[in-house]
Coordinates of C-alpha atoms and ligand atoms in Angstrom, one line a residue:
X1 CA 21.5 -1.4 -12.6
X2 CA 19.3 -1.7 -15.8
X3 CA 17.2 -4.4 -17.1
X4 CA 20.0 -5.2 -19.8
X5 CA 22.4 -6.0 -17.3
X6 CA 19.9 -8.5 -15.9
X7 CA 20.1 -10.9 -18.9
X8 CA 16.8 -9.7 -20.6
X9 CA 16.1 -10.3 -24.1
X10 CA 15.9 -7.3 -26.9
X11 CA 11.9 -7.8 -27.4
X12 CA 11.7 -7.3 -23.3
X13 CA 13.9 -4.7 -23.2
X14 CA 12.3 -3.0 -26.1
X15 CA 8.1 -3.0 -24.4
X16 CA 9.6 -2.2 -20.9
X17 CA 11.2 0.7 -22.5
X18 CA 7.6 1.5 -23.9
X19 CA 5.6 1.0 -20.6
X20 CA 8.3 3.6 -18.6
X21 CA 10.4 1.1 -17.0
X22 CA 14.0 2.7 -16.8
X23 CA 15.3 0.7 -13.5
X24 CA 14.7 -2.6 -12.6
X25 CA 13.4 -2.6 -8.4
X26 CA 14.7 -4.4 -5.7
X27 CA 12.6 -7.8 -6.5
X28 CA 13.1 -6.9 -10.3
X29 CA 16.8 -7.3 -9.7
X30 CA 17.2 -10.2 -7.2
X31 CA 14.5 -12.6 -8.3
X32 CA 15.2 -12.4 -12.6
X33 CA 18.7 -13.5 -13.2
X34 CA 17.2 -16.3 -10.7
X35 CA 14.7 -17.2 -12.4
X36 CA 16.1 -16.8 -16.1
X37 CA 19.2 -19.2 -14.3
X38 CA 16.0 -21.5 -13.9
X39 CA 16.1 -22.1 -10.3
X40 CA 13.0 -22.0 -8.0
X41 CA 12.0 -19.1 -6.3
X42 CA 10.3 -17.9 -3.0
X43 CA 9.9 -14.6 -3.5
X44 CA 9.1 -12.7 -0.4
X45 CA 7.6 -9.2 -2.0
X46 CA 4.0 -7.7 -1.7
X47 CA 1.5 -6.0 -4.2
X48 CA 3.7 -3.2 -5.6
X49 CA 7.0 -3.9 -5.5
X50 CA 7.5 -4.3 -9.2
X51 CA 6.5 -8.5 -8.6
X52 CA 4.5 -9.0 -11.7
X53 CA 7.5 -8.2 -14.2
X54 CA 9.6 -10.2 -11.4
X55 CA 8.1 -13.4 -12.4
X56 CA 6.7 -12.5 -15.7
X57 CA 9.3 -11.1 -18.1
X58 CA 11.5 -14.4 -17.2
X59 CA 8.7 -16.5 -17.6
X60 CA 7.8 -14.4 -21.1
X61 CA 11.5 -15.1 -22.1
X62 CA 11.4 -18.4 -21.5
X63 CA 8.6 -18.9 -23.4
X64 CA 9.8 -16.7 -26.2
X65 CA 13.4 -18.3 -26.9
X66 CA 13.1 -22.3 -25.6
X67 CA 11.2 -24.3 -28.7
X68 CA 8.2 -25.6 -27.1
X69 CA 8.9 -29.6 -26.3
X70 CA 7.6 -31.6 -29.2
X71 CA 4.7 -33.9 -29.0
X72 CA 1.8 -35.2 -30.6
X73 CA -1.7 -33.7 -30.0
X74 CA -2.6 -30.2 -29.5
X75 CA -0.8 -26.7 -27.7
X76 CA -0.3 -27.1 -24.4
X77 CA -0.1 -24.1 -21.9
X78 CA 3.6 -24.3 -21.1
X79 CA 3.3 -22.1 -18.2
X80 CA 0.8 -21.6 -15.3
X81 CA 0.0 -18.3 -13.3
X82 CA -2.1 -18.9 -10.2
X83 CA -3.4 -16.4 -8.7
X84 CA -6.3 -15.6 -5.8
X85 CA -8.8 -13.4 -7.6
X86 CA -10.1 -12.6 -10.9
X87 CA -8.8 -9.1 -10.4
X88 CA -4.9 -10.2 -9.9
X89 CA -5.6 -12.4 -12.5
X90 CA -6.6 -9.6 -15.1
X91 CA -4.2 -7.6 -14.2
X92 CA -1.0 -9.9 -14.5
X93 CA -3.0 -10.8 -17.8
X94 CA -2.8 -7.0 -18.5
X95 CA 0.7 -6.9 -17.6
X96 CA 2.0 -10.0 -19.0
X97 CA 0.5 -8.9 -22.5
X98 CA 2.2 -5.4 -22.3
X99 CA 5.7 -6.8 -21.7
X100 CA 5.1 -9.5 -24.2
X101 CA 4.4 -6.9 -27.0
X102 CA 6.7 -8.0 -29.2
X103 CA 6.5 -11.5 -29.0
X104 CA 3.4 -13.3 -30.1
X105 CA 2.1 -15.6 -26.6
X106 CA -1.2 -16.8 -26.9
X107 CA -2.6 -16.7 -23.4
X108 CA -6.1 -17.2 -21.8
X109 CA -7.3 -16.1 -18.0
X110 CA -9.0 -18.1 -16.3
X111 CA -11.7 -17.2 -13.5
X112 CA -14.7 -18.0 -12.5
X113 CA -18.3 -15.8 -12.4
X114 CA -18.4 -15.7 -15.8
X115 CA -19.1 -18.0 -18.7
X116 CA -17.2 -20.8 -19.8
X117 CA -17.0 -20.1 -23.4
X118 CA -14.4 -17.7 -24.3
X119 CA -12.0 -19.4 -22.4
X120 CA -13.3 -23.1 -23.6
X121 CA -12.8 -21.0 -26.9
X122 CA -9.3 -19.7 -25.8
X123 CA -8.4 -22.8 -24.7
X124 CA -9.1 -24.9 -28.0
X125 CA -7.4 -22.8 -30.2
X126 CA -4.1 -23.7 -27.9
X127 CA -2.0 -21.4 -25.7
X128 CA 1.3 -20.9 -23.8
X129 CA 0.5 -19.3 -21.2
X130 CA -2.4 -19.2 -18.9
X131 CA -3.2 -17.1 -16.1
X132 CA -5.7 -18.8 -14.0
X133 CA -7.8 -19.0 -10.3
X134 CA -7.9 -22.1 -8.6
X135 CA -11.2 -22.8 -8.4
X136 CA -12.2 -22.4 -11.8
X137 CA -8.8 -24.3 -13.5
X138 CA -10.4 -26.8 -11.3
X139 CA -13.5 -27.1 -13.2
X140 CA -11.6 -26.7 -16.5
X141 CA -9.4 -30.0 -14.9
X142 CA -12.5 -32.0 -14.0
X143 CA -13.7 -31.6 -17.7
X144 CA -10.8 -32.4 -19.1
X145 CA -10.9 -28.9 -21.8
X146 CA -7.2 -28.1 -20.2
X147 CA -3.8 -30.3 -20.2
X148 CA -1.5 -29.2 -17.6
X149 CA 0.9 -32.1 -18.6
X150 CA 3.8 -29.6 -20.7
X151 CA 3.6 -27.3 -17.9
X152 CA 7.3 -26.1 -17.7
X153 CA 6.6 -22.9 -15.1
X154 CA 4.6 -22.6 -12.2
X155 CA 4.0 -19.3 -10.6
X156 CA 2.4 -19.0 -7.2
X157 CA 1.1 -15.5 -6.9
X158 CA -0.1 -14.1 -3.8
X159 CA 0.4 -17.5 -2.4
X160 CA -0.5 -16.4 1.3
X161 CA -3.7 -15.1 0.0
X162 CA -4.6 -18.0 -1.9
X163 CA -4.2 -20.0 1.3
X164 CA -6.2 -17.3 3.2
X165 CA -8.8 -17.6 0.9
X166 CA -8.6 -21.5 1.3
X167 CA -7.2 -22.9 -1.9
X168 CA -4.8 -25.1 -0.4
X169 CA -7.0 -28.5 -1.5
X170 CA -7.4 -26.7 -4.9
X171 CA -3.6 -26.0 -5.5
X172 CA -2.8 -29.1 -4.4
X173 CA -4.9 -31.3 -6.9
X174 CA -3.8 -28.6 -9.7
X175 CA 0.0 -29.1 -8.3
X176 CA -0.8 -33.2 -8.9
X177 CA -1.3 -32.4 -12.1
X178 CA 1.7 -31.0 -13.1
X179 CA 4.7 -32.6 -15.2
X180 CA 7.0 -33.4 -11.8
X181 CA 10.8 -33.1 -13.4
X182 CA 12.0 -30.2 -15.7
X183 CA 9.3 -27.9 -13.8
X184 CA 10.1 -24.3 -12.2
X185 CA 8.4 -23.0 -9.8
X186 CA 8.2 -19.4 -8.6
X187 CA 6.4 -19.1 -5.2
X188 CA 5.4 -14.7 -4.7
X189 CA 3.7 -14.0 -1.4
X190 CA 4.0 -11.1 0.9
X191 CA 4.2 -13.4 4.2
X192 CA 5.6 -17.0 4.7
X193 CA 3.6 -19.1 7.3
X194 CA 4.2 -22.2 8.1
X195 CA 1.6 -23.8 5.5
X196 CA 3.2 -21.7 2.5
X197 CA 7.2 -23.3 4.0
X198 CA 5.5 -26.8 3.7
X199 CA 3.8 -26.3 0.8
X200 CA 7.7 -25.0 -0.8
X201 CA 9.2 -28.2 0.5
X202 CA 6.7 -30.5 -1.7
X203 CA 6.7 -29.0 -4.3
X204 CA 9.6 -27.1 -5.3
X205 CA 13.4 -27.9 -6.0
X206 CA 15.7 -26.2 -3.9
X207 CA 14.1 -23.3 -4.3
X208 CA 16.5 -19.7 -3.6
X209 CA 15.4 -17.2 -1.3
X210 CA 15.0 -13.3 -2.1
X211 CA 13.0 -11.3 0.0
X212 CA 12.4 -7.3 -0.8
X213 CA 10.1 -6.1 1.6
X214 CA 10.3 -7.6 5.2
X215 CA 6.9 -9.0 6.3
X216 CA 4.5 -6.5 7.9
X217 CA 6.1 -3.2 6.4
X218 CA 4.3 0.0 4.9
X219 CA 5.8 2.5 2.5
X220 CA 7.2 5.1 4.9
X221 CA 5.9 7.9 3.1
X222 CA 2.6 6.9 4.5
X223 CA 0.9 9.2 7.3
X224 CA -1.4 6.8 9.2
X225 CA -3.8 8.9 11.7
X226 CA -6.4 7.2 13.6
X227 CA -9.8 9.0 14.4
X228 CA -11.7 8.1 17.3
X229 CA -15.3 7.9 16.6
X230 CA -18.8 6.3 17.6
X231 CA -19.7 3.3 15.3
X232 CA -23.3 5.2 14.6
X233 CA -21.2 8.3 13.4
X234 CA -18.7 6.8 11.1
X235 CA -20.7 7.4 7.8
X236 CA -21.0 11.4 8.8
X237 CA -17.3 11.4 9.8
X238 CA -16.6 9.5 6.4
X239 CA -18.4 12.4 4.4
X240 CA -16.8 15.2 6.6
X241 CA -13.5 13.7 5.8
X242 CA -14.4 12.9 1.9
X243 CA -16.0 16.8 1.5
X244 CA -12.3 18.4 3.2
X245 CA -10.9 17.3 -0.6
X246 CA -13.2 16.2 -2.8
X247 CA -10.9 15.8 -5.9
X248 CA -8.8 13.2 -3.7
X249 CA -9.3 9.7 -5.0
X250 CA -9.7 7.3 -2.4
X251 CA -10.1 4.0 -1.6
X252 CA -12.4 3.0 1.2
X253 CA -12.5 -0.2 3.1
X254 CA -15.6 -1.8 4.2
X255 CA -15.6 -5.1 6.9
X256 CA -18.8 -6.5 4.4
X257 CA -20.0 -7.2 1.5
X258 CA -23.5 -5.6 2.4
X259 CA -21.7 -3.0 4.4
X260 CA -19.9 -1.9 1.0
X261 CA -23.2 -1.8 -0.8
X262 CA -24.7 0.5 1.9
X263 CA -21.9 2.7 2.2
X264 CA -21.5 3.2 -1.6
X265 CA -25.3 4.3 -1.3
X266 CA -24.9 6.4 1.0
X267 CA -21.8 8.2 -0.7
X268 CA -24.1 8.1 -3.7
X269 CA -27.2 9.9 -2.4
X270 CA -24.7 12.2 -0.3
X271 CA -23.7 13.6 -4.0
X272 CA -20.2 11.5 -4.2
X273 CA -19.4 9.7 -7.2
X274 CA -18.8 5.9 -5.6
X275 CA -18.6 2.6 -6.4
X276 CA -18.3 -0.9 -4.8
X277 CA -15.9 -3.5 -5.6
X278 CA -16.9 -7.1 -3.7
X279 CA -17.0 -10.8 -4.6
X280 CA -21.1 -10.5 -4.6
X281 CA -20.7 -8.2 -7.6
X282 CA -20.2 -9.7 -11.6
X283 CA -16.9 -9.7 -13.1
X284 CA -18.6 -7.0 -15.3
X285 CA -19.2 -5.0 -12.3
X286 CA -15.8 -5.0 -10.6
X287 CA -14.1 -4.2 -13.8
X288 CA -16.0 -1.6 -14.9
X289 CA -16.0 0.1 -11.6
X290 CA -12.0 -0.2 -11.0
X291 CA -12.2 1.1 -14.7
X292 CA -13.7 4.2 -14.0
X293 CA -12.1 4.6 -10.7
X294 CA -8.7 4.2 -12.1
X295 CA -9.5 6.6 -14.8
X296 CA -11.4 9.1 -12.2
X297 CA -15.1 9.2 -12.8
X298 CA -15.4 7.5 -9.7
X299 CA -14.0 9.5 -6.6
X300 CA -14.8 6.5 -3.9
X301 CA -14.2 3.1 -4.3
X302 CA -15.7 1.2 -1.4
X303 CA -14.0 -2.1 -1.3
X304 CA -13.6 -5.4 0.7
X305 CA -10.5 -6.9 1.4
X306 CA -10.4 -9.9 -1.0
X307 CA -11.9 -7.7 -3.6
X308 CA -9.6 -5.5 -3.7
X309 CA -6.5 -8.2 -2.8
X310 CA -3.8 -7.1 -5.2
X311 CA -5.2 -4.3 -7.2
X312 CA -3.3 -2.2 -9.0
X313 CA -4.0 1.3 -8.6
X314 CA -0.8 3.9 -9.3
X315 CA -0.1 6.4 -7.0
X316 CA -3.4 6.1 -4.7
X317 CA -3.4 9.1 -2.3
X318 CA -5.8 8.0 0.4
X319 CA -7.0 5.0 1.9
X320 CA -10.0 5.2 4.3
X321 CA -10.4 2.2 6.8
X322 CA -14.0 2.9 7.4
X323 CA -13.8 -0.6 9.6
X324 CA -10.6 -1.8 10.6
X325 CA -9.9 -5.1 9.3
X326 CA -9.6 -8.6 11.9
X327 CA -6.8 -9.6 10.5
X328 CA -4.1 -7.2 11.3
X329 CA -1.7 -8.5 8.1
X330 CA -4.9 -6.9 5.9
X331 CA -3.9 -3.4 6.9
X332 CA -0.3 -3.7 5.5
X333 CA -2.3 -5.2 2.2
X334 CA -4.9 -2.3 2.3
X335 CA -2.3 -0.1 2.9
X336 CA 0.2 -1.3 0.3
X337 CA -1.8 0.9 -2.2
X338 CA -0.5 4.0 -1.5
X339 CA 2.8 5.7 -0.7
X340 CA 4.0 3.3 -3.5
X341 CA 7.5 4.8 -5.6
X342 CA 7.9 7.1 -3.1
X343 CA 5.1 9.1 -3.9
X344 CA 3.4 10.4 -0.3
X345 CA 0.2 8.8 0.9
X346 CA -2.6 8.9 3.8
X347 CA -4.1 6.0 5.2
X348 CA -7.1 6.9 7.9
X349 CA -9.0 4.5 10.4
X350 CA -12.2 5.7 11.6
X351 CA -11.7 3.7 14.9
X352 CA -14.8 3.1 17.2
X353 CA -14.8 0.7 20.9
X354 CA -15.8 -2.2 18.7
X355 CA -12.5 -1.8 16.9
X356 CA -10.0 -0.7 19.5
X357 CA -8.4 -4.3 19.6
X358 CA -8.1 -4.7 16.1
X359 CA -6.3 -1.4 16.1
X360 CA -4.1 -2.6 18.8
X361 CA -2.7 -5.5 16.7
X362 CA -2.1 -3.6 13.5
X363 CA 0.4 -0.7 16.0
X364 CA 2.1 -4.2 17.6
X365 CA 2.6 -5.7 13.9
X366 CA 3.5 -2.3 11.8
X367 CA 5.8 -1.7 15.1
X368 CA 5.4 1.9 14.5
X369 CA 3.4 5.1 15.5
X370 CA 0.0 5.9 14.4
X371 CA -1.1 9.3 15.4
X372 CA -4.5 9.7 17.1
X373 CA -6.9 12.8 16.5
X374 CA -10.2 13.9 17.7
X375 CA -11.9 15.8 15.2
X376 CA -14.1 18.3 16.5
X377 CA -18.0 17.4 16.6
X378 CA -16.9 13.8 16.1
X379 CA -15.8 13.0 19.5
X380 CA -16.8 9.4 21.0
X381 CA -19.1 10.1 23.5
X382 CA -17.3 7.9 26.1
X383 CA -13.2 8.2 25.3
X384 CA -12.3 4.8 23.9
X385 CA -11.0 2.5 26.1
X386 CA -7.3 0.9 24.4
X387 CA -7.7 -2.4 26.7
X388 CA -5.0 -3.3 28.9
X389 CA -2.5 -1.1 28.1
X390 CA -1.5 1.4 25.1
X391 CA -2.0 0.0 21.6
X392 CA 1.2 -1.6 21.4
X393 CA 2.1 -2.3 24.7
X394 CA 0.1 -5.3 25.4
X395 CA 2.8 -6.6 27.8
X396 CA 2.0 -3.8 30.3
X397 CA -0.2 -5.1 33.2
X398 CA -3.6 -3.8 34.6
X399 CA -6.0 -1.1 34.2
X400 CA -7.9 0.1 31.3
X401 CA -5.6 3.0 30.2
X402 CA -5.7 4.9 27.0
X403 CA -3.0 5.5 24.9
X404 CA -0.2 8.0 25.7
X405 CA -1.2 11.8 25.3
X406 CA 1.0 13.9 23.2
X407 CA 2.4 16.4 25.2
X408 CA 0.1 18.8 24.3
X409 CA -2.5 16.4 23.6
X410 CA -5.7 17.3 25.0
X411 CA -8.4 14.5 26.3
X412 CA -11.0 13.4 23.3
X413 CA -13.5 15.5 24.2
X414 CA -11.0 18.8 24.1
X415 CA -11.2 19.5 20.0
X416 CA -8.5 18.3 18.5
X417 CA -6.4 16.2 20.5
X418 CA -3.4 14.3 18.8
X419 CA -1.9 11.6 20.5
X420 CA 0.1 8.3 19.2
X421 CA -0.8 4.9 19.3
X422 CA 2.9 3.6 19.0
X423 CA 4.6 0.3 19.3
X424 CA 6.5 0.2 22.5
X425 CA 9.9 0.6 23.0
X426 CA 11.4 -1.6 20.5
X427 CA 14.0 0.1 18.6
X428 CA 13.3 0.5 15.2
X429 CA 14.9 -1.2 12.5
X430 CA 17.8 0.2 9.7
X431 CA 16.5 0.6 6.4
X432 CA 14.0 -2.3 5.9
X433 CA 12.4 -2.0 3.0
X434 CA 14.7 -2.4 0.0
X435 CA 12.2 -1.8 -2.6
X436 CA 11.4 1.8 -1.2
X437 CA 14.6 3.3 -0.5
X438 CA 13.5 6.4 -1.5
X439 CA 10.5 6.6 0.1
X440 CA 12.0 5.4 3.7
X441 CA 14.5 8.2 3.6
X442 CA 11.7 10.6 2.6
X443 CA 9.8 9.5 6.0
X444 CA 12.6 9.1 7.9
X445 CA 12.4 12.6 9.2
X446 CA 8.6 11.7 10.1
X447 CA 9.5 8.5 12.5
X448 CA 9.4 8.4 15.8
X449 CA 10.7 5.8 18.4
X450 CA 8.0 5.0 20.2
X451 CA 7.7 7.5 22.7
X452 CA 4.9 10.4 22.2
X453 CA 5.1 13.1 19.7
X454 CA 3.7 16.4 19.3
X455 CA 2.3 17.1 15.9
X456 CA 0.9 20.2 14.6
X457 CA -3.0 20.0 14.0
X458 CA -4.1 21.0 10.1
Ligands
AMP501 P1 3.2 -5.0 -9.1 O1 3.9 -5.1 -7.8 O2 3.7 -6.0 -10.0 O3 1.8 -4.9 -8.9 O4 3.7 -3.6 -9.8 C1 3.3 -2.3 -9.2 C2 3.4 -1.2 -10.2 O5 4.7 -0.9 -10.5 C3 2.7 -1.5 -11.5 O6 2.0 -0.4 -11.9 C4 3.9 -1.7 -12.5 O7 3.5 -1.4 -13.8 C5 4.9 -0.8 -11.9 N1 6.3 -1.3 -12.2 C6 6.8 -2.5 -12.1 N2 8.1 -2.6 -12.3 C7 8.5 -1.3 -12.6 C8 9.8 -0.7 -12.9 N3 10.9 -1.4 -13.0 N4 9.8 0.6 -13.2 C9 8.6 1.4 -13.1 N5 7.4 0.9 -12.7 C10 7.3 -0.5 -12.5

């Protein structure tokens, strides 16, 4: 399929050609001819699946071939991009701009942490399309320097997120202020709780359905390993794991904001070139360090979940989980940044006692294997204990067992010992993730049903 067969206009067709694009991806091809039909969307895809140019090249040609409604007065933005952070925000910004190359949009983005004045600026001068967070349209709203009255498209990106992050009250007053009729509305999020279905039934129009990566999936091309270590040793397991490959960009994840900080120090003084991306840092701060991470002066970038929420980082080899994350639906978002086109990725958990039931949730929600490995010198002093059964297996009653031994696995304290944390006995799924066809078949060979598995050490 190619993007002319999905209805695109010549000055699309001609920038996507520019940035690479050849083939449309799974989203790419269910959710435009939707959307350029004008129908509302809920668009079940996560950070990497192609979702930007899903809702953006037919909000672009919208934009770009319907005459804006006449009225009196000034410009009005004609469409609205909401989106959780200011680093989703710059990026669609980024993105929108590059596929609307050949078509002159005025746009403004919209966050808060900085000054008000370029986009009071922005904003006076008129534009079609803005990109915006919540909190700060809100503030824009309450001093009346933006009209949302000619809005014509609504995207929801990340919507789960935004709701995470507690924007519901926000989105709601924005959503009040919306024209009601002749609106479109294209709702993006990776999961679909309950709140994000109710919020869909007020506010959009019969919206269609198109869903590309199931909820809770990883790229396949992943290897996840799990290393069991004592909280007090994680920063020396984090440099013995750094120092095996330092050229290896990776992407660390830190439970705090603080913790980040100190970490990044540490890395720093340890002779790593590392930086820290978290909401206590400036705008300034976070772009300049995803800057120079993404163009490799920085090897390390120690982040926090919500910081790095959505950021787009090609081909990202390794992810670190220096803490696990509480909310087992964050690994799947940390994770989504590697593996991504079918490229291969690692994605490591330095797991200590503290975080053994964290671990547990994210094997019963991925429903697959994770292989577990003591590395020599960095053995817990007392073997972890899993809880009440192997990760995974939660239905199993009594005693404290660890998870299942490979069959050559060796207990923690006998040098390298691989086991598997895996996800029970449920049988594993067909192909389940449209987007990465390639990718899955790549992995394939690397899957396991559940049961223990014998792997090879390095
Ligand atoms: P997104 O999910 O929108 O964050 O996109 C993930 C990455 O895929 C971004 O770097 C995009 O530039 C890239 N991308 C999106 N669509 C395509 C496509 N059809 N072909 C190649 N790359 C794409």
């Amino acid at each position: 399929m190619s993007f002319e067969s999905l209805g695109l206009a010549p000055f699309l067709l001609r920038a996507l050609a520019e940035q690479g694009y050849e083939t449309p991806t799974p989203i790419q091809q269910q959710a435009i001819p939707l959307a350029l039909d004008g129908h509302d969307l809920l668009a079940g895809a996560q950070t990497g699946t192609g979702k930007t140019a899903a809702f953006g090249l037919p909000l672009l040609q919208h934009l770009g071939t319907s005459p804006q409604a006449v009225g009196h007065g000034p410009r009005k933005p004609r469409a609205l991009v909401l989106a959780p952070t200011r680093e989703l925000a710059t990026q669609v910004h980024e993105s929108l701009r590059d596929y609307s190359k050949y078509l002159r949009i005025p746009s403004a983005v919209i966050y808060g942490g900085v000054g008000m004045g370029n986009q009071l600026d922005a904003l006076r001068r008129g534009v079609d399309l803005v990109i915006a967070c919540p909190g700060r349209l809100i503030d824009h709203i309450e001093r009346r320097s933006i009209d949302l009255s000619g809005i014509e498209i609504l995207v929801l990106d990340e919507a789960d997120r935004m709701l995470d992050m507690g924007f519901l009250p926000s989105i709601k007053r924005i959503l009040a202020k919306l024209p009601k009729q002749n609106r479109q509305t294209l709702l993006f999020s990776a999961t679909f709780p309950e709140s994000i279905k109710q919020l869909a039934m007020e506010f959009m129009r019969h919206p269609r359905e198109v869903q590309v990566t199931p909820q809770n999936t990883v790229a396949e091309t992943i290897a996840h390993r799990v290393h069991p270590v004592d909280a007090g040793r994680k920063r020396e397991l984090l440099l013995h794991l750094l120092g095996q490959d330092t050229r290896v960009q990776t992407l660390v994840f830190a439970k705090t904001k603080h913790g980040s900080d100190k970490l990044t120090t540490f890395l720093e003084k340890s002779g790593i070139q590392a930086a820290a991306i978290h909401g206590n840092k400036s705008q300034g701060q976070r772009l300049r360090a995803l800057g120079d991470f993404k163009a490799g002066k920085v090897k390390v970038l120690v982040a926090t979940d919500i910081a790095a929420r959505g950021i787009d980082i090609d081909q990202l080899p390794r992810v670190i989980n220096f803490d696990l994350p509480m909310v087992a639906e964050d690994y799947v978002h940390r994770i989504g940044r590697t593996g991504r086109n079918g490229s291969s990725g690692e994605a490591l958990s330095l797991v200590s006692q503290e975080d053994a039931k964290y671990l547990r949730q994210i094997v019963r929600l991925l429903d697959r294997d994770m292989e577990i490995r003591d590395l020599p010198g960095f053995e817990p002093q007392v073997p972890i204990r899993w809880g009440n059964s192997a990760p995974g297996k939660a239905e199993v009653p009594g005693g404290q067992r660890p998870p299942r031994k490979s069959s050559h696995g060796r207990r923690p304290h006998g040098g390298e010992g691989q086991r598997h944390a895996h996800a029970g006995a449920k049988a594993h799924g067909a192909q389940r993730d449209g987007a990465r066809q390639p990718a899955a078949d790549a992995g394939r060979g690397r899957r396991n049903n559940g049961g223990p598995r014998r792997s090879g050490t390095r």
